[in-house]
């Protein structure tokens, strides 16, 4: 059982990385539940690695027993949010998570845009927090993915045993990173020049520079991350080196023209 945090600013490549990580880990679990806020994990379905479920207005009242049946029948499920407000989505997530925690067998739960599901401000269903605090032996692992680390509930963040963090630009998020890692947090600020005190194993090929995002002709090719565990394992990861079988459907979106 592992609880993992994946965080970086918008467009850094979180969902791509999590899709890769999910693909890499799903075969070792009996069940997979991906709570897909922005419909970014369809590639797992297209690659026949999971079934697809759509959570729309009709699913808001569906209870955990019904979700248990759905998970037992499907094994691996990507549940995409469709025309639901954040509060309604949170309710669906709570029931599906309750179901996942009740399953007999090992389960991997992936929560994208997790700051909407377990927000720092306001309350949210206890079963969601319970997912992060489940102890050893319960067979449930989780990945919490967020672009706003400072807005993800501290109780959840504090339980994470493994972290994959990329670049951030918000001061609040960078401060939060500083509170949870024991290497210089400046490596997560792409605006920095040289990161002082960066251990040599976290350096890039061209020195103690912050994590980088690689683009070509406006398309993201990959990005850098710092992986760290409570056990003291830290390493710099370049997602371009990771081999993903399924296609990622994270829309890069249209940019804006440059004035002048
Ligand atoms: N290693 C990679 N190889 C190829 N493409 C990548 C890689 N990493 C990211 N991308 C592409 O970069 C774009 C942004 O990635 P992604 O959708 O994962 O960002 P994100 O951090 O989840 O953003 P948001 O917070 O807005 O959801 C996507 O088009 C994705 O396919
Ligand atoms: Mg994303």
mmCIF file of C-alpha atoms and ligand atoms in Angstrom:
data_model
loop_
_atom_site.group_PDB
_atom_site.id
_atom_site.type_symbol
_atom_site.label_atom_id
_atom_site.label_comp_id
_atom_site.label_asym_id
_atom_site.label_seq_id
_atom_site.Cartn_x
_atom_site.Cartn_y
_atom_site.Cartn_z
ATOM 1 C CA UNK A 1 0.000 0.000 0.000
ATOM 2 C CA UNK A 2 1.406 3.364 -1.045
ATOM 3 C CA UNK A 3 -0.115 6.819 -1.044
ATOM 4 C CA UNK A 4 1.463 9.085 -3.628
ATOM 5 C CA UNK A 5 1.249 12.782 -4.354
ATOM 6 C CA UNK A 6 1.718 14.146 -7.865
ATOM 7 C CA UNK A 7 1.844 17.920 -8.104
ATOM 8 C CA UNK A 8 2.859 20.593 -10.601
ATOM 9 C CA UNK A 9 1.334 23.661 -12.169
ATOM 10 C CA UNK A 10 -1.205 23.374 -14.955
ATOM 11 C CA UNK A 11 0.132 21.950 -18.202
ATOM 12 C CA UNK A 12 3.341 20.576 -16.656
ATOM 13 C CA UNK A 13 2.393 17.017 -17.588
ATOM 14 C CA UNK A 14 0.792 15.612 -14.424
ATOM 15 C CA UNK A 15 -1.972 13.679 -16.120
ATOM 16 C CA UNK A 16 0.440 12.309 -18.720
ATOM 17 C CA UNK A 17 2.799 11.160 -15.961
ATOM 18 C CA UNK A 18 -0.035 9.684 -13.919
ATOM 19 C CA UNK A 19 -1.401 7.855 -16.901
ATOM 20 C CA UNK A 20 2.043 6.349 -17.396
ATOM 21 C CA UNK A 21 2.313 5.509 -13.687
ATOM 22 C CA UNK A 22 -1.165 4.017 -13.684
ATOM 23 C CA UNK A 23 -0.400 1.940 -16.751
ATOM 24 C CA UNK A 24 2.804 0.747 -15.107
ATOM 25 C CA UNK A 25 1.112 -0.240 -11.848
ATOM 26 C CA UNK A 26 -2.400 -1.355 -12.791
ATOM 27 C CA UNK A 27 -1.370 -4.939 -13.689
ATOM 28 C CA UNK A 28 -0.296 -5.588 -10.107
ATOM 29 C CA UNK A 29 -3.651 -4.529 -8.634
ATOM 30 C CA UNK A 30 -6.956 -6.408 -8.681
ATOM 31 C CA UNK A 31 -8.872 -3.178 -9.226
ATOM 32 C CA UNK A 32 -8.253 0.284 -10.624
ATOM 33 C CA UNK A 33 -10.432 3.345 -10.135
ATOM 34 C CA UNK A 34 -9.457 6.577 -11.896
ATOM 35 C CA UNK A 35 -11.497 9.607 -10.864
ATOM 36 C CA UNK A 36 -11.060 11.721 -13.956
ATOM 37 C CA UNK A 37 -12.161 15.307 -13.369
ATOM 38 C CA UNK A 38 -11.199 16.616 -16.801
ATOM 39 C CA UNK A 39 -11.599 13.511 -18.934
ATOM 40 C CA UNK A 40 -7.861 13.039 -19.527
ATOM 41 C CA UNK A 41 -7.469 9.285 -19.022
ATOM 42 C CA UNK A 42 -9.550 7.960 -21.939
ATOM 43 C CA UNK A 43 -6.331 6.574 -23.415
ATOM 44 C CA UNK A 44 -6.359 3.813 -20.806
ATOM 45 C CA UNK A 45 -9.798 2.809 -22.080
ATOM 46 C CA UNK A 46 -8.778 2.994 -25.733
ATOM 47 C CA UNK A 47 -5.805 0.748 -24.938
ATOM 48 C CA UNK A 48 -8.171 -1.780 -23.323
ATOM 49 C CA UNK A 49 -6.581 -1.285 -19.923
ATOM 50 C CA UNK A 50 -9.801 -0.086 -18.300
ATOM 51 C CA UNK A 51 -13.522 0.297 -18.837
ATOM 52 C CA UNK A 52 -15.082 3.712 -19.137
ATOM 53 C CA UNK A 53 -17.782 5.149 -16.941
ATOM 54 C CA UNK A 54 -19.378 8.555 -17.219
ATOM 55 C CA UNK A 55 -20.516 10.284 -14.063
ATOM 56 C CA UNK A 56 -23.264 12.718 -14.948
ATOM 57 C CA UNK A 57 -26.321 14.023 -13.096
ATOM 58 C CA UNK A 58 -27.903 10.530 -12.938
ATOM 59 C CA UNK A 59 -24.905 9.169 -11.034
ATOM 60 C CA UNK A 60 -24.948 11.722 -8.230
ATOM 61 C CA UNK A 61 -27.238 9.663 -5.995
ATOM 62 C CA UNK A 62 -25.647 6.287 -6.753
ATOM 63 C CA UNK A 63 -24.562 4.670 -3.497
ATOM 64 C CA UNK A 64 -21.423 2.732 -2.604
ATOM 65 C CA UNK A 65 -23.168 -0.651 -2.975
ATOM 66 C CA UNK A 66 -23.952 0.109 -6.586
ATOM 67 C CA UNK A 67 -20.390 1.333 -7.247
ATOM 68 C CA UNK A 68 -19.074 -1.854 -5.634
ATOM 69 C CA UNK A 69 -21.064 -3.845 -8.203
ATOM 70 C CA UNK A 70 -19.745 -1.668 -11.019
ATOM 71 C CA UNK A 71 -16.141 -2.132 -9.873
ATOM 72 C CA UNK A 72 -16.553 -5.867 -9.334
ATOM 73 C CA UNK A 73 -17.959 -6.233 -12.829
ATOM 74 C CA UNK A 74 -15.396 -4.019 -14.536
ATOM 75 C CA UNK A 75 -12.191 -4.493 -12.570
ATOM 76 C CA UNK A 76 -10.492 -1.401 -13.948
ATOM 77 C CA UNK A 77 -12.622 1.715 -14.305
ATOM 78 C CA UNK A 78 -11.962 5.243 -15.525
ATOM 79 C CA UNK A 79 -14.795 7.406 -14.261
ATOM 80 C CA UNK A 80 -15.073 10.689 -16.143
ATOM 81 C CA UNK A 81 -16.917 13.739 -14.837
ATOM 82 C CA UNK A 82 -19.596 14.933 -17.216
ATOM 83 C CA UNK A 83 -21.705 18.036 -16.621
ATOM 84 C CA UNK A 84 -21.316 17.889 -12.856
ATOM 85 C CA UNK A 85 -20.524 20.750 -10.548
ATOM 86 C CA UNK A 86 -17.493 20.233 -8.319
ATOM 87 C CA UNK A 87 -19.665 19.525 -5.243
ATOM 88 C CA UNK A 88 -21.631 16.911 -7.151
ATOM 89 C CA UNK A 89 -18.436 15.329 -8.455
ATOM 90 C CA UNK A 90 -17.086 15.197 -4.900
ATOM 91 C CA UNK A 91 -20.227 13.313 -3.855
ATOM 92 C CA UNK A 92 -19.761 10.797 -6.677
ATOM 93 C CA UNK A 93 -16.082 10.418 -5.726
ATOM 94 C CA UNK A 94 -17.020 9.779 -2.087
ATOM 95 C CA UNK A 95 -19.378 6.919 -3.015
ATOM 96 C CA UNK A 96 -16.962 5.407 -5.510
ATOM 97 C CA UNK A 97 -14.068 5.653 -3.026
ATOM 98 C CA UNK A 98 -16.180 4.071 -0.292
ATOM 99 C CA UNK A 99 -16.890 1.225 -2.708
ATOM 100 C CA UNK A 100 -13.220 0.888 -3.654
ATOM 101 C CA UNK A 101 -12.217 0.658 0.002
ATOM 102 C CA UNK A 102 -14.719 -2.135 0.565
ATOM 103 C CA UNK A 103 -13.486 -4.319 -2.263
ATOM 104 C CA UNK A 104 -11.955 -7.642 -1.507
ATOM 105 C CA UNK A 105 -8.517 -7.408 -3.095
ATOM 106 C CA UNK A 106 -5.904 -4.812 -3.919
ATOM 107 C CA UNK A 107 -7.074 -1.482 -5.328
ATOM 108 C CA UNK A 108 -5.352 1.505 -6.918
ATOM 109 C CA UNK A 109 -7.328 4.745 -6.777
ATOM 110 C CA UNK A 110 -6.167 7.728 -8.870
ATOM 111 C CA UNK A 111 -7.710 11.116 -8.119
ATOM 112 C CA UNK A 112 -6.955 13.814 -10.669
ATOM 113 C CA UNK A 113 -7.513 17.467 -9.695
ATOM 114 C CA UNK A 114 -7.546 16.183 -6.116
ATOM 115 C CA UNK A 115 -7.784 19.684 -4.594
ATOM 116 C CA UNK A 116 -11.419 19.713 -5.737
ATOM 117 C CA UNK A 117 -12.098 16.335 -4.132
ATOM 118 C CA UNK A 118 -10.265 16.936 -0.826
ATOM 119 C CA UNK A 119 -10.082 20.733 -0.510
ATOM 120 C CA UNK A 120 -8.102 22.490 2.183
ATOM 121 C CA UNK A 121 -10.937 24.926 2.829
ATOM 122 C CA UNK A 122 -14.401 23.689 3.737
ATOM 123 C CA UNK A 123 -15.411 20.167 4.601
ATOM 124 C CA UNK A 124 -15.568 17.064 2.435
ATOM 125 C CA UNK A 125 -16.738 13.501 3.037
ATOM 126 C CA UNK A 126 -14.718 11.570 5.608
ATOM 127 C CA UNK A 127 -14.401 8.510 3.410
ATOM 128 C CA UNK A 128 -12.228 10.543 0.998
ATOM 129 C CA UNK A 129 -9.819 11.521 3.770
ATOM 130 C CA UNK A 130 -9.989 7.902 4.933
ATOM 131 C CA UNK A 131 -8.561 6.760 1.616
ATOM 132 C CA UNK A 132 -5.346 8.662 2.338
ATOM 133 C CA UNK A 133 -5.166 7.515 5.923
ATOM 134 C CA UNK A 134 -5.835 3.804 5.331
ATOM 135 C CA UNK A 135 -3.140 1.857 7.033
ATOM 136 C CA UNK A 136 -0.952 -0.951 5.878
ATOM 137 C CA UNK A 137 -2.698 -4.189 5.135
ATOM 138 C CA UNK A 138 -5.816 -2.616 3.680
ATOM 139 C CA UNK A 139 -4.657 -3.160 0.131
ATOM 140 C CA UNK A 140 -5.658 0.262 -1.141
ATOM 141 C CA UNK A 141 -3.077 2.508 -2.784
ATOM 142 C CA UNK A 142 -3.769 5.989 -4.024
ATOM 143 C CA UNK A 143 -2.374 8.731 -6.261
ATOM 144 C CA UNK A 144 -3.492 12.280 -5.544
ATOM 145 C CA UNK A 145 -2.852 14.598 -8.454
ATOM 146 C CA UNK A 146 -3.050 18.360 -8.118
ATOM 147 C CA UNK A 147 -2.029 21.640 -9.716
ATOM 148 C CA UNK A 148 -2.786 23.551 -6.496
ATOM 149 C CA UNK A 149 -0.852 21.893 -3.711
ATOM 150 C CA UNK A 150 -1.759 24.634 -1.242
ATOM 151 C CA UNK A 151 -5.437 23.906 -1.842
ATOM 152 C CA UNK A 152 -5.240 20.159 -1.247
ATOM 153 C CA UNK A 153 -6.157 19.247 2.318
ATOM 154 C CA UNK A 154 -3.166 19.120 4.631
ATOM 155 C CA UNK A 155 -4.417 15.889 6.236
ATOM 156 C CA UNK A 156 -4.154 14.186 2.865
ATOM 157 C CA UNK A 157 -0.794 15.753 1.972
ATOM 158 C CA UNK A 158 0.693 14.704 5.303
ATOM 159 C CA UNK A 159 -0.119 11.035 4.634
ATOM 160 C CA UNK A 160 1.731 10.815 1.347
ATOM 161 C CA UNK A 161 4.703 8.448 1.405
ATOM 162 C CA UNK A 162 5.861 9.115 -2.125
ATOM 163 C CA UNK A 163 5.967 12.388 -4.048
ATOM 164 C CA UNK A 164 6.462 13.278 -7.697
ATOM 165 C CA UNK A 165 6.629 17.050 -7.918
ATOM 166 C CA UNK A 166 7.266 19.233 -10.942
ATOM 167 C CA UNK A 167 7.343 22.978 -11.496
ATOM 168 C CA UNK A 168 5.161 25.502 -9.661
ATOM 169 C CA UNK A 169 4.761 29.229 -10.091
ATOM 170 C CA UNK A 170 2.449 30.144 -7.216
ATOM 171 C CA UNK A 171 4.244 31.279 -4.071
ATOM 172 C CA UNK A 172 1.656 29.498 -1.917
ATOM 173 C CA UNK A 173 2.301 26.204 -3.708
ATOM 174 C CA UNK A 174 6.090 26.642 -3.543
ATOM 175 C CA UNK A 175 5.844 27.345 0.187
ATOM 176 C CA UNK A 176 3.786 24.213 0.610
ATOM 177 C CA UNK A 177 6.424 22.210 -1.258
ATOM 178 C CA UNK A 178 9.030 23.637 1.112
ATOM 179 C CA UNK A 179 7.089 22.192 4.030
ATOM 180 C CA UNK A 180 6.975 18.659 2.698
ATOM 181 C CA UNK A 181 10.324 17.952 1.041
ATOM 182 C CA UNK A 182 13.749 17.801 2.638
ATOM 183 C CA UNK A 183 15.782 19.004 -0.353
ATOM 184 C CA UNK A 184 15.924 22.661 -1.547
ATOM 185 C CA UNK A 185 12.396 23.473 -2.767
ATOM 186 C CA UNK A 186 13.827 26.014 -5.210
ATOM 187 C CA UNK A 187 14.291 23.134 -7.656
ATOM 188 C CA UNK A 188 10.509 23.316 -8.161
ATOM 189 C CA UNK A 189 10.607 26.976 -9.180
ATOM 190 C CA UNK A 190 11.373 27.136 -12.915
ATOM 191 C CA UNK A 191 12.103 30.879 -12.554
ATOM 192 C CA UNK A 192 15.184 30.226 -10.449
ATOM 193 C CA UNK A 193 18.692 30.293 -11.829
ATOM 194 C CA UNK A 194 20.957 27.971 -9.922
ATOM 195 C CA UNK A 195 19.427 26.065 -7.019
ATOM 196 C CA UNK A 196 21.745 26.395 -4.070
ATOM 197 C CA UNK A 197 22.462 23.310 -2.034
ATOM 198 C CA UNK A 198 20.873 20.933 -4.519
ATOM 199 C CA UNK A 199 22.274 17.444 -3.891
ATOM 200 C CA UNK A 200 24.254 16.205 -6.868
ATOM 201 C CA UNK A 201 21.880 13.295 -7.501
ATOM 202 C CA UNK A 202 19.087 15.837 -8.111
ATOM 203 C CA UNK A 203 21.093 17.862 -10.593
ATOM 204 C CA UNK A 204 20.275 17.886 -14.303
ATOM 205 C CA UNK A 205 22.755 17.165 -17.067
ATOM 206 C CA UNK A 206 23.619 20.875 -17.038
ATOM 207 C CA UNK A 207 23.933 21.412 -13.329
ATOM 208 C CA UNK A 208 21.862 22.547 -10.353
ATOM 209 C CA UNK A 209 18.990 23.979 -12.389
ATOM 210 C CA UNK A 210 15.280 23.828 -11.531
ATOM 211 C CA UNK A 211 13.020 21.231 -13.136
ATOM 212 C CA UNK A 212 12.316 21.968 -16.819
ATOM 213 C CA UNK A 213 9.474 21.477 -19.242
ATOM 214 C CA UNK A 214 10.463 20.556 -22.784
ATOM 215 C CA UNK A 215 8.461 21.869 -25.708
ATOM 216 C CA UNK A 216 8.907 21.704 -29.464
ATOM 217 C CA UNK A 217 6.794 23.757 -31.872
ATOM 218 C CA UNK A 218 4.460 24.580 -28.996
ATOM 219 C CA UNK A 219 3.899 20.922 -28.082
ATOM 220 C CA UNK A 220 5.014 19.538 -24.749
ATOM 221 C CA UNK A 221 7.514 16.735 -25.195
ATOM 222 C CA UNK A 222 7.931 15.961 -21.517
ATOM 223 C CA UNK A 223 8.965 17.499 -18.220
ATOM 224 C CA UNK A 224 11.189 16.973 -15.208
ATOM 225 C CA UNK A 225 10.110 15.851 -11.772
ATOM 226 C CA UNK A 226 11.636 15.148 -8.414
ATOM 227 C CA UNK A 227 10.648 11.783 -7.002
ATOM 228 C CA UNK A 228 11.052 11.402 -3.257
ATOM 229 C CA UNK A 229 9.987 8.841 -0.697
ATOM 230 C CA UNK A 230 9.738 8.804 3.086
ATOM 231 C CA UNK A 231 12.431 6.148 2.902
ATOM 232 C CA UNK A 232 14.920 8.762 1.661
ATOM 233 C CA UNK A 233 15.026 7.785 -2.006
ATOM 234 C CA UNK A 234 15.230 10.935 -4.138
ATOM 235 C CA UNK A 235 15.821 11.187 -7.866
ATOM 236 C CA UNK A 236 15.266 13.468 -10.807
ATOM 237 C CA UNK A 237 12.899 12.031 -13.416
ATOM 238 C CA UNK A 238 12.575 13.102 -17.070
ATOM 239 C CA UNK A 239 9.191 11.949 -18.373
ATOM 240 C CA UNK A 240 10.572 11.849 -21.942
ATOM 241 C CA UNK A 241 12.421 8.713 -20.911
ATOM 242 C CA UNK A 242 9.240 6.935 -19.812
ATOM 243 C CA UNK A 243 7.613 4.617 -22.271
ATOM 244 C CA UNK A 244 3.813 4.779 -22.301
ATOM 245 C CA UNK A 245 1.789 2.322 -24.376
ATOM 246 C CA UNK A 246 -1.560 4.124 -24.278
ATOM 247 C CA UNK A 247 -2.248 7.533 -25.831
ATOM 248 C CA UNK A 248 -2.721 10.555 -23.591
ATOM 249 C CA UNK A 249 -5.671 12.754 -24.457
ATOM 250 C CA UNK A 250 -4.787 15.763 -22.343
ATOM 251 C CA UNK A 251 -5.791 18.549 -24.697
ATOM 252 C CA UNK A 252 -2.939 21.011 -25.093
ATOM 253 C CA UNK A 253 -5.655 23.471 -26.082
ATOM 254 C CA UNK A 254 -5.290 26.412 -28.396
ATOM 255 C CA UNK A 255 -2.821 29.097 -27.408
ATOM 256 C CA UNK A 256 -3.287 32.815 -27.878
ATOM 257 C CA UNK A 257 -1.602 34.891 -30.533
ATOM 258 C CA UNK A 258 1.238 37.157 -29.493
ATOM 259 C CA UNK A 259 0.359 40.861 -29.584
ATOM 260 C CA UNK A 260 2.484 42.990 -31.876
HETATM 261 N N1 LIG B 1 6.373 12.847 -21.455
HETATM 262 C C1 LIG B 1 5.503 13.353 -22.333
HETATM 263 N N2 LIG B 1 5.502 12.937 -23.619
HETATM 264 C C2 LIG B 1 4.652 13.444 -24.525
HETATM 265 N N3 LIG B 1 3.736 14.378 -24.238
HETATM 266 C C3 LIG B 1 3.671 14.830 -22.986
HETATM 267 C C4 LIG B 1 4.543 14.348 -21.961
HETATM 268 N N4 LIG B 1 4.258 14.972 -20.811
HETATM 269 C C5 LIG B 1 3.244 15.819 -21.102
HETATM 270 N N5 LIG B 1 2.888 15.733 -22.392
HETATM 271 C C6 LIG B 1 1.827 16.497 -23.075
HETATM 272 O O1 LIG B 1 1.791 17.796 -22.520
HETATM 273 C C7 LIG B 1 0.458 18.270 -22.419
HETATM 274 C C8 LIG B 1 0.177 18.660 -20.973
HETATM 275 O O2 LIG B 1 0.262 17.517 -20.165
HETATM 276 P P1 LIG B 1 -0.887 17.140 -19.119
HETATM 277 O O3 LIG B 1 -2.226 17.139 -19.774
HETATM 278 O O4 LIG B 1 -0.467 15.875 -18.469
HETATM 279 O O5 LIG B 1 -0.745 18.376 -18.136
HETATM 280 P P2 LIG B 1 -1.363 18.579 -16.684
HETATM 281 O O6 LIG B 1 -0.227 18.912 -15.779
HETATM 282 O O7 LIG B 1 -2.219 17.422 -16.328
HETATM 283 O O8 LIG B 1 -2.207 19.903 -16.903
HETATM 284 P P3 LIG B 1 -3.580 20.320 -16.168
HETATM 285 O O9 LIG B 1 -3.218 20.662 -14.769
HETATM 286 O O10 LIG B 1 -4.024 21.521 -16.924
HETATM 287 O O11 LIG B 1 -4.512 19.164 -16.264
HETATM 288 C C9 LIG B 1 -0.445 17.158 -22.926
HETATM 289 O O12 LIG B 1 -0.765 17.410 -24.281
HETATM 290 C C10 LIG B 1 0.447 15.925 -22.803
HETATM 291 O O13 LIG B 1 0.102 14.915 -23.719
HETATM 292 MG MG1 LIG B 2 -4.243 17.209 -15.914
#
